[in-house]
Short mmCIF file of N, CA and C in Angstrom, two decimals:
data_model
loop_
_atom_site.label_atom_id
_atom_site.label_comp_id
_atom_site.label_asym_id
_atom_site.label_seq_id
_atom_site.Cartn_x
_atom_site.Cartn_y
_atom_site.Cartn_z
N GLN A 1 16.94 11.79 4.55
CA GLN A 1 15.53 12.10 4.45
C GLN A 1 14.72 10.82 4.29
N VAL A 2 13.42 10.93 4.48
CA VAL A 2 12.55 9.77 4.38
C VAL A 2 12.44 9.31 2.93
N GLN A 3 12.60 8.03 2.75
CA GLN A 3 12.41 7.43 1.42
C GLN A 3 11.51 6.23 1.53
N LEU A 4 10.57 6.14 0.61
CA LEU A 4 9.72 4.96 0.47
C LEU A 4 9.90 4.48 -0.97
N VAL A 5 10.35 3.25 -1.12
CA VAL A 5 10.63 2.72 -2.44
C VAL A 5 9.79 1.47 -2.67
N GLU A 6 8.87 1.58 -3.63
CA GLU A 6 8.00 0.44 -3.97
C GLU A 6 8.66 -0.43 -5.02
N SER A 7 8.31 -1.69 -4.99
CA SER A 7 8.73 -2.63 -6.03
C SER A 7 7.71 -3.76 -6.10
N GLY A 8 7.81 -4.55 -7.16
CA GLY A 8 6.97 -5.73 -7.27
C GLY A 8 5.81 -5.64 -8.23
N GLY A 9 5.61 -4.47 -8.82
CA GLY A 9 4.52 -4.35 -9.79
C GLY A 9 4.83 -5.12 -11.06
N GLY A 10 3.82 -5.22 -11.92
CA GLY A 10 4.02 -5.92 -13.18
C GLY A 10 2.71 -6.21 -13.87
N LEU A 11 2.79 -7.08 -14.87
CA LEU A 11 1.63 -7.47 -15.66
C LEU A 11 1.31 -8.93 -15.37
N VAL A 12 0.08 -9.18 -14.93
CA VAL A 12 -0.36 -10.55 -14.68
C VAL A 12 -1.76 -10.74 -15.22
N GLN A 13 -2.14 -11.98 -15.42
CA GLN A 13 -3.49 -12.28 -15.87
C GLN A 13 -4.47 -12.23 -14.71
N ALA A 14 -5.72 -12.01 -15.04
CA ALA A 14 -6.76 -12.04 -14.02
C ALA A 14 -6.72 -13.37 -13.28
N GLY A 15 -6.91 -13.29 -11.96
CA GLY A 15 -6.84 -14.47 -11.12
C GLY A 15 -5.45 -14.72 -10.55
N GLY A 16 -4.47 -14.02 -11.05
CA GLY A 16 -3.10 -14.19 -10.60
C GLY A 16 -2.80 -13.41 -9.33
N SER A 17 -1.52 -13.44 -8.95
CA SER A 17 -1.08 -12.80 -7.72
C SER A 17 0.17 -11.95 -7.95
N LEU A 18 0.33 -10.96 -7.12
CA LEU A 18 1.53 -10.15 -7.07
C LEU A 18 1.79 -9.77 -5.61
N ARG A 19 3.06 -9.54 -5.29
CA ARG A 19 3.39 -9.01 -3.97
C ARG A 19 4.18 -7.72 -4.14
N LEU A 20 3.63 -6.66 -3.63
CA LEU A 20 4.32 -5.37 -3.65
C LEU A 20 5.11 -5.20 -2.36
N SER A 21 6.26 -4.55 -2.48
CA SER A 21 7.09 -4.24 -1.32
C SER A 21 7.30 -2.74 -1.24
N CYS A 22 7.44 -2.25 -0.01
CA CYS A 22 7.74 -0.84 0.23
C CYS A 22 8.85 -0.78 1.26
N ALA A 23 10.04 -0.43 0.80
CA ALA A 23 11.19 -0.32 1.70
C ALA A 23 11.25 1.11 2.23
N ALA A 24 11.21 1.23 3.55
CA ALA A 24 11.17 2.55 4.19
C ALA A 24 12.50 2.85 4.86
N SER A 25 12.97 4.08 4.74
CA SER A 25 14.22 4.48 5.35
C SER A 25 14.19 5.95 5.71
N GLY A 26 15.13 6.36 6.54
CA GLY A 26 15.27 7.78 6.84
C GLY A 26 14.76 8.20 8.21
N ARG A 27 14.00 7.34 8.86
CA ARG A 27 13.54 7.66 10.21
C ARG A 27 12.96 6.40 10.84
N THR A 28 12.57 6.51 12.10
CA THR A 28 11.91 5.40 12.77
C THR A 28 10.41 5.48 12.48
N PHE A 29 9.83 4.37 12.06
CA PHE A 29 8.43 4.36 11.66
C PHE A 29 7.52 3.69 12.68
N SER A 30 8.01 3.47 13.88
CA SER A 30 7.23 2.72 14.86
C SER A 30 5.92 3.41 15.23
N ASN A 31 5.87 4.73 15.12
CA ASN A 31 4.63 5.46 15.45
C ASN A 31 3.82 5.82 14.21
N TYR A 32 4.18 5.24 13.10
CA TYR A 32 3.54 5.58 11.83
C TYR A 32 2.51 4.53 11.42
N SER A 33 1.60 4.99 10.60
CA SER A 33 0.75 4.10 9.82
C SER A 33 1.34 4.04 8.42
N MET A 34 1.33 2.85 7.86
CA MET A 34 1.81 2.65 6.50
C MET A 34 0.62 2.25 5.64
N GLY A 35 0.46 2.95 4.55
CA GLY A 35 -0.69 2.68 3.70
C GLY A 35 -0.32 2.38 2.28
N TRP A 36 -1.22 1.69 1.61
CA TRP A 36 -1.14 1.49 0.16
C TRP A 36 -2.36 2.16 -0.47
N PHE A 37 -2.09 2.96 -1.47
CA PHE A 37 -3.13 3.60 -2.26
C PHE A 37 -2.92 3.24 -3.72
N ARG A 38 -3.94 3.45 -4.52
CA ARG A 38 -3.79 3.22 -5.96
C ARG A 38 -4.53 4.29 -6.74
N GLN A 39 -4.04 4.49 -7.94
CA GLN A 39 -4.65 5.50 -8.80
C GLN A 39 -4.67 4.99 -10.23
N ALA A 40 -5.87 4.86 -10.76
CA ALA A 40 -6.06 4.45 -12.15
C ALA A 40 -6.18 5.71 -13.01
N PRO A 41 -5.91 5.61 -14.30
CA PRO A 41 -6.00 6.78 -15.18
C PRO A 41 -7.37 7.43 -15.12
N GLY A 42 -7.39 8.75 -14.91
CA GLY A 42 -8.63 9.49 -14.87
C GLY A 42 -9.40 9.37 -13.59
N LYS A 43 -8.83 8.68 -12.60
CA LYS A 43 -9.54 8.50 -11.32
C LYS A 43 -8.73 9.09 -10.18
N GLU A 44 -9.41 9.32 -9.07
CA GLU A 44 -8.72 9.82 -7.89
C GLU A 44 -7.95 8.71 -7.20
N ARG A 45 -6.96 9.13 -6.44
CA ARG A 45 -6.19 8.16 -5.66
C ARG A 45 -7.10 7.57 -4.58
N GLU A 46 -7.10 6.25 -4.46
CA GLU A 46 -8.00 5.61 -3.50
C GLU A 46 -7.24 4.72 -2.53
N PHE A 47 -7.80 4.63 -1.34
CA PHE A 47 -7.24 3.81 -0.28
C PHE A 47 -7.37 2.33 -0.63
N VAL A 48 -6.32 1.57 -0.33
CA VAL A 48 -6.33 0.12 -0.56
C VAL A 48 -6.22 -0.61 0.78
N ALA A 49 -5.16 -0.31 1.53
CA ALA A 49 -4.93 -1.01 2.80
C ALA A 49 -3.96 -0.19 3.63
N ALA A 50 -3.97 -0.45 4.94
CA ALA A 50 -3.04 0.23 5.84
C ALA A 50 -2.74 -0.66 7.03
N ILE A 51 -1.62 -0.37 7.66
CA ILE A 51 -1.21 -1.10 8.85
C ILE A 51 -0.57 -0.13 9.83
N ARG A 52 -0.93 -0.27 11.10
CA ARG A 52 -0.28 0.52 12.15
C ARG A 52 1.02 -0.19 12.48
N TRP A 53 2.13 0.53 12.35
CA TRP A 53 3.42 -0.14 12.49
C TRP A 53 3.60 -0.75 13.87
N ASN A 54 3.21 -0.05 14.94
CA ASN A 54 3.49 -0.56 16.28
C ASN A 54 2.51 -1.67 16.69
N SER A 55 1.23 -1.51 16.39
CA SER A 55 0.24 -2.50 16.84
C SER A 55 0.06 -3.64 15.84
N GLY A 56 0.31 -3.35 14.58
CA GLY A 56 0.05 -4.35 13.55
C GLY A 56 -1.40 -4.42 13.10
N ASN A 57 -2.24 -3.53 13.61
CA ASN A 57 -3.64 -3.51 13.18
C ASN A 57 -3.72 -3.18 11.70
N THR A 58 -4.62 -3.86 11.01
CA THR A 58 -4.73 -3.68 9.57
C THR A 58 -6.12 -3.19 9.18
N TYR A 59 -6.17 -2.53 8.03
CA TYR A 59 -7.40 -1.93 7.53
C TYR A 59 -7.42 -2.12 6.02
N TYR A 60 -8.61 -2.40 5.48
CA TYR A 60 -8.73 -2.67 4.05
C TYR A 60 -9.92 -1.94 3.44
N ALA A 61 -9.78 -1.60 2.18
CA ALA A 61 -10.93 -1.15 1.41
C ALA A 61 -11.84 -2.35 1.15
N ASP A 62 -13.13 -2.10 1.07
CA ASP A 62 -14.06 -3.20 0.83
C ASP A 62 -13.76 -3.93 -0.47
N SER A 63 -13.26 -3.21 -1.45
CA SER A 63 -13.02 -3.78 -2.77
C SER A 63 -11.89 -4.81 -2.79
N VAL A 64 -11.03 -4.80 -1.77
CA VAL A 64 -9.90 -5.72 -1.76
C VAL A 64 -9.93 -6.68 -0.57
N LYS A 65 -10.87 -6.48 0.33
CA LYS A 65 -10.94 -7.31 1.53
C LYS A 65 -11.10 -8.77 1.14
N GLY A 66 -10.29 -9.63 1.75
CA GLY A 66 -10.34 -11.05 1.43
C GLY A 66 -9.42 -11.46 0.30
N ARG A 67 -8.93 -10.48 -0.46
CA ARG A 67 -8.02 -10.78 -1.58
C ARG A 67 -6.61 -10.25 -1.33
N PHE A 68 -6.52 -9.10 -0.66
CA PHE A 68 -5.22 -8.48 -0.40
C PHE A 68 -4.88 -8.60 1.08
N THR A 69 -3.58 -8.69 1.36
CA THR A 69 -3.10 -8.75 2.74
C THR A 69 -1.91 -7.81 2.89
N ILE A 70 -2.00 -6.92 3.87
CA ILE A 70 -0.88 -6.03 4.17
C ILE A 70 -0.14 -6.57 5.38
N SER A 71 1.18 -6.47 5.35
CA SER A 71 1.99 -6.95 6.47
C SER A 71 3.27 -6.13 6.53
N ARG A 72 4.01 -6.30 7.61
CA ARG A 72 5.26 -5.56 7.75
C ARG A 72 6.34 -6.48 8.31
N ASP A 73 7.57 -6.14 7.98
CA ASP A 73 8.74 -6.84 8.51
C ASP A 73 9.56 -5.79 9.25
N ASN A 74 9.53 -5.84 10.57
CA ASN A 74 10.22 -4.83 11.36
C ASN A 74 11.72 -4.82 11.10
N ALA A 75 12.29 -5.99 10.98
CA ALA A 75 13.75 -6.09 10.81
C ALA A 75 14.20 -5.46 9.49
N LYS A 76 13.35 -5.56 8.48
CA LYS A 76 13.71 -5.03 7.16
C LYS A 76 13.12 -3.66 6.90
N ASN A 77 12.32 -3.16 7.85
CA ASN A 77 11.67 -1.86 7.66
C ASN A 77 10.89 -1.83 6.34
N THR A 78 10.18 -2.89 6.10
CA THR A 78 9.50 -3.07 4.82
C THR A 78 8.04 -3.46 5.05
N VAL A 79 7.19 -2.89 4.22
CA VAL A 79 5.76 -3.22 4.25
C VAL A 79 5.43 -3.93 2.94
N TYR A 80 4.57 -4.92 3.04
CA TYR A 80 4.20 -5.71 1.87
C TYR A 80 2.70 -5.62 1.61
N LEU A 81 2.35 -5.80 0.35
CA LEU A 81 0.94 -5.95 -0.02
C LEU A 81 0.84 -7.19 -0.91
N GLN A 82 0.33 -8.26 -0.33
CA GLN A 82 0.10 -9.48 -1.09
C GLN A 82 -1.26 -9.38 -1.76
N MET A 83 -1.27 -9.49 -3.07
CA MET A 83 -2.50 -9.33 -3.84
C MET A 83 -2.82 -10.62 -4.56
N ASN A 84 -3.93 -11.23 -4.21
CA ASN A 84 -4.38 -12.48 -4.82
C ASN A 84 -5.69 -12.27 -5.56
N SER A 85 -6.04 -13.22 -6.39
CA SER A 85 -7.30 -13.17 -7.15
C SER A 85 -7.47 -11.82 -7.83
N LEU A 86 -6.43 -11.39 -8.50
CA LEU A 86 -6.44 -10.05 -9.10
C LEU A 86 -7.45 -9.96 -10.23
N LYS A 87 -8.02 -8.76 -10.34
CA LYS A 87 -9.04 -8.47 -11.33
C LYS A 87 -8.57 -7.33 -12.24
N PRO A 88 -9.10 -7.24 -13.44
CA PRO A 88 -8.71 -6.11 -14.31
C PRO A 88 -8.93 -4.75 -13.64
N GLU A 89 -9.94 -4.63 -12.81
CA GLU A 89 -10.21 -3.35 -12.14
C GLU A 89 -9.19 -3.01 -11.06
N ASP A 90 -8.28 -3.92 -10.76
CA ASP A 90 -7.18 -3.62 -9.84
C ASP A 90 -6.04 -2.90 -10.55
N THR A 91 -6.13 -2.78 -11.85
CA THR A 91 -5.08 -2.10 -12.62
C THR A 91 -4.95 -0.65 -12.19
N ALA A 92 -3.74 -0.25 -11.81
CA ALA A 92 -3.49 1.10 -11.33
C ALA A 92 -2.01 1.25 -11.00
N VAL A 93 -1.61 2.47 -10.71
CA VAL A 93 -0.32 2.70 -10.08
C VAL A 93 -0.54 2.61 -8.58
N TYR A 94 0.26 1.80 -7.93
CA TYR A 94 0.13 1.59 -6.49
C TYR A 94 1.22 2.38 -5.77
N TYR A 95 0.79 3.11 -4.74
CA TYR A 95 1.68 3.96 -3.97
C TYR A 95 1.74 3.52 -2.52
N CYS A 96 2.93 3.56 -1.96
CA CYS A 96 3.14 3.35 -0.55
C CYS A 96 3.22 4.72 0.12
N ALA A 97 2.70 4.81 1.35
CA ALA A 97 2.70 6.09 2.06
C ALA A 97 2.89 5.86 3.55
N ALA A 98 3.43 6.88 4.22
CA ALA A 98 3.64 6.83 5.66
C ALA A 98 3.07 8.10 6.30
N GLY A 99 2.37 7.93 7.42
CA GLY A 99 1.78 9.08 8.08
C GLY A 99 1.53 8.82 9.55
N THR A 100 1.22 9.87 10.29
CA THR A 100 1.03 9.75 11.73
C THR A 100 -0.37 10.15 12.18
N THR A 101 -1.24 10.53 11.29
CA THR A 101 -2.58 10.94 11.71
C THR A 101 -3.49 9.73 11.84
N VAL A 102 -4.65 9.96 12.41
CA VAL A 102 -5.60 8.86 12.60
C VAL A 102 -6.40 8.58 11.34
N GLY A 103 -6.38 9.51 10.40
CA GLY A 103 -7.17 9.34 9.18
C GLY A 103 -6.47 8.49 8.16
N ILE A 104 -6.37 7.20 8.41
CA ILE A 104 -5.54 6.36 7.57
C ILE A 104 -6.16 6.04 6.23
N ARG A 105 -7.44 6.29 6.04
CA ARG A 105 -8.08 5.98 4.77
C ARG A 105 -8.04 7.14 3.78
N SER A 106 -7.53 8.28 4.21
CA SER A 106 -7.45 9.44 3.33
C SER A 106 -6.02 9.73 2.95
N PRO A 107 -5.75 10.08 1.69
CA PRO A 107 -4.39 10.45 1.30
C PRO A 107 -3.86 11.63 2.13
N ARG A 108 -4.76 12.47 2.63
CA ARG A 108 -4.33 13.62 3.42
C ARG A 108 -3.75 13.22 4.76
N GLY A 109 -3.93 11.97 5.15
CA GLY A 109 -3.39 11.49 6.41
C GLY A 109 -1.95 11.05 6.34
N TYR A 110 -1.33 11.21 5.18
CA TYR A 110 0.02 10.71 4.97
C TYR A 110 0.99 11.83 4.61
N ASP A 111 2.19 11.72 5.18
CA ASP A 111 3.20 12.75 4.98
C ASP A 111 4.22 12.41 3.91
N TYR A 112 4.44 11.13 3.72
CA TYR A 112 5.49 10.69 2.80
C TYR A 112 4.91 9.69 1.81
N TRP A 113 5.40 9.78 0.57
CA TRP A 113 4.91 8.92 -0.51
C TRP A 113 6.06 8.36 -1.31
N GLY A 114 5.85 7.14 -1.80
CA GLY A 114 6.79 6.56 -2.74
C GLY A 114 6.48 7.02 -4.15
N GLN A 115 7.26 6.54 -5.10
CA GLN A 115 7.13 6.97 -6.48
C GLN A 115 6.06 6.19 -7.24
N GLY A 116 5.62 5.10 -6.69
CA GLY A 116 4.57 4.29 -7.31
C GLY A 116 5.12 3.16 -8.15
N THR A 117 4.32 2.11 -8.26
CA THR A 117 4.67 0.97 -9.10
C THR A 117 3.42 0.54 -9.87
N GLN A 118 3.59 0.27 -11.16
CA GLN A 118 2.46 -0.03 -12.02
C GLN A 118 2.04 -1.49 -11.86
N VAL A 119 0.75 -1.68 -11.68
CA VAL A 119 0.16 -3.02 -11.67
C VAL A 119 -0.87 -3.07 -12.78
N THR A 120 -0.71 -4.03 -13.67
CA THR A 120 -1.63 -4.18 -14.80
C THR A 120 -2.15 -5.61 -14.82
N ILE A 121 -3.47 -5.73 -14.84
CA ILE A 121 -4.13 -7.03 -14.83
C ILE A 121 -4.85 -7.21 -16.16
N SER A 122 -4.48 -8.23 -16.89
CA SER A 122 -5.11 -8.50 -18.19
C SER A 122 -6.27 -9.47 -18.02
N SER A 123 -7.29 -9.29 -18.83
CA SER A 123 -8.47 -10.15 -18.72
C SER A 123 -8.36 -11.36 -19.61
#
């Protein structure tokens, strides 16, 4: 079955960096979009970034544009989220997701989800 396993979360100070990884298995993802979402306590899950696996086209939320970079490694079937210049408001559980619809900015556009990884930014 499809598995998405996130790693790389942790606690860093504001201004620091983290790189999240999402290892995908269980099927071919060449026709999929891979997304990163985050959810802070008491808030709805929000779009962070996405990448079309076949074209490599990338998409970002305005709040992270210029600070975060999404990429993929075809050989490792892994998607990354490089997060720089982190802010306390980036604190959340980050989820990796895979989907085939065109609505890549909505959680409803994704069929598979990872378990999430906690990112905490101290001020």
